[in-house]
Amino acid sequence: MKNMGFPHLIVANPMAYEDPAYFEEEAGRMAWNAADLLASRQTAPDLASALAPFQLVIGTTSDPPSGIRVATPREMADEVASTLAASPDVNAALLLGQEDIGLTREDLSRCRFLCVIPSSADYVSLNLSQAALLFMYELRLAFVCRGPVAPAAGQEAPPTHAQLESFYARLEGVLSDIDFFPGAARPHMMREVRRIFNRSILTGRDLAIMEGLVHQVRWASRPRSLPE
């Protein structure tokens, strides 16, 4: 991260060690001249909390599920650079999973789109640090090489991850009220719903309209007393 000029690291639900000093010592030793970046890292109790302030979240995986947009690192970097240049108030996050298991399907459903390194089909998995370097290298190229882009006049920043999560929770409640979920399909169907919304860049106005729709469905589904 420090090689590529990215100083902000957030770790969600970090592992707990019996001896925290051991982790700090070993991690500091491996970080070498980037110990300051390690020391300034933020921690969050879960992924939702870590992503809460971000409007643009890009996931990383070697095995993308169907139904969600996939980009190469170069395509991803170009889109991020364009978005941030046109909308300086937007906060973007690159989401990387654990070394051993990567990101879960639930984690990936939180992302606007996914970034996949076009590696050989004979061995698609990369070491986490190698993958992170490739993603950030492309981002650095895009930021350094891109010419200035004038912000679009009056362009509204998209909702934050926290605002979207709040909306999804209300939407799930309403869909449950009207018996939308068959059997045990609730988690799968909610991931699909998220993917539908992730295909477009919602504005605050878009979200307000969807919130109004959810509110009206909830009102209409309430039991009514029959006239005497």
Tab-separated table of C-alpha atoms in Angstrom, residues 222-228:
chain	number	residue	atom	x	y	z
A	222	ARG	CA	-51.229	-3.665	6.787
A	223	PRO	CA	-54.398	-5.526	7.793
A	224	ARG	CA	-57.516	-3.390	7.508
A	225	SER	CA	-60.630	-3.742	9.625
A	226	LEU	CA	-63.687	-4.640	7.538
A	227	PRO	CA	-66.614	-2.216	7.488
A	228	GLU	CA	-69.544	-3.262	9.621
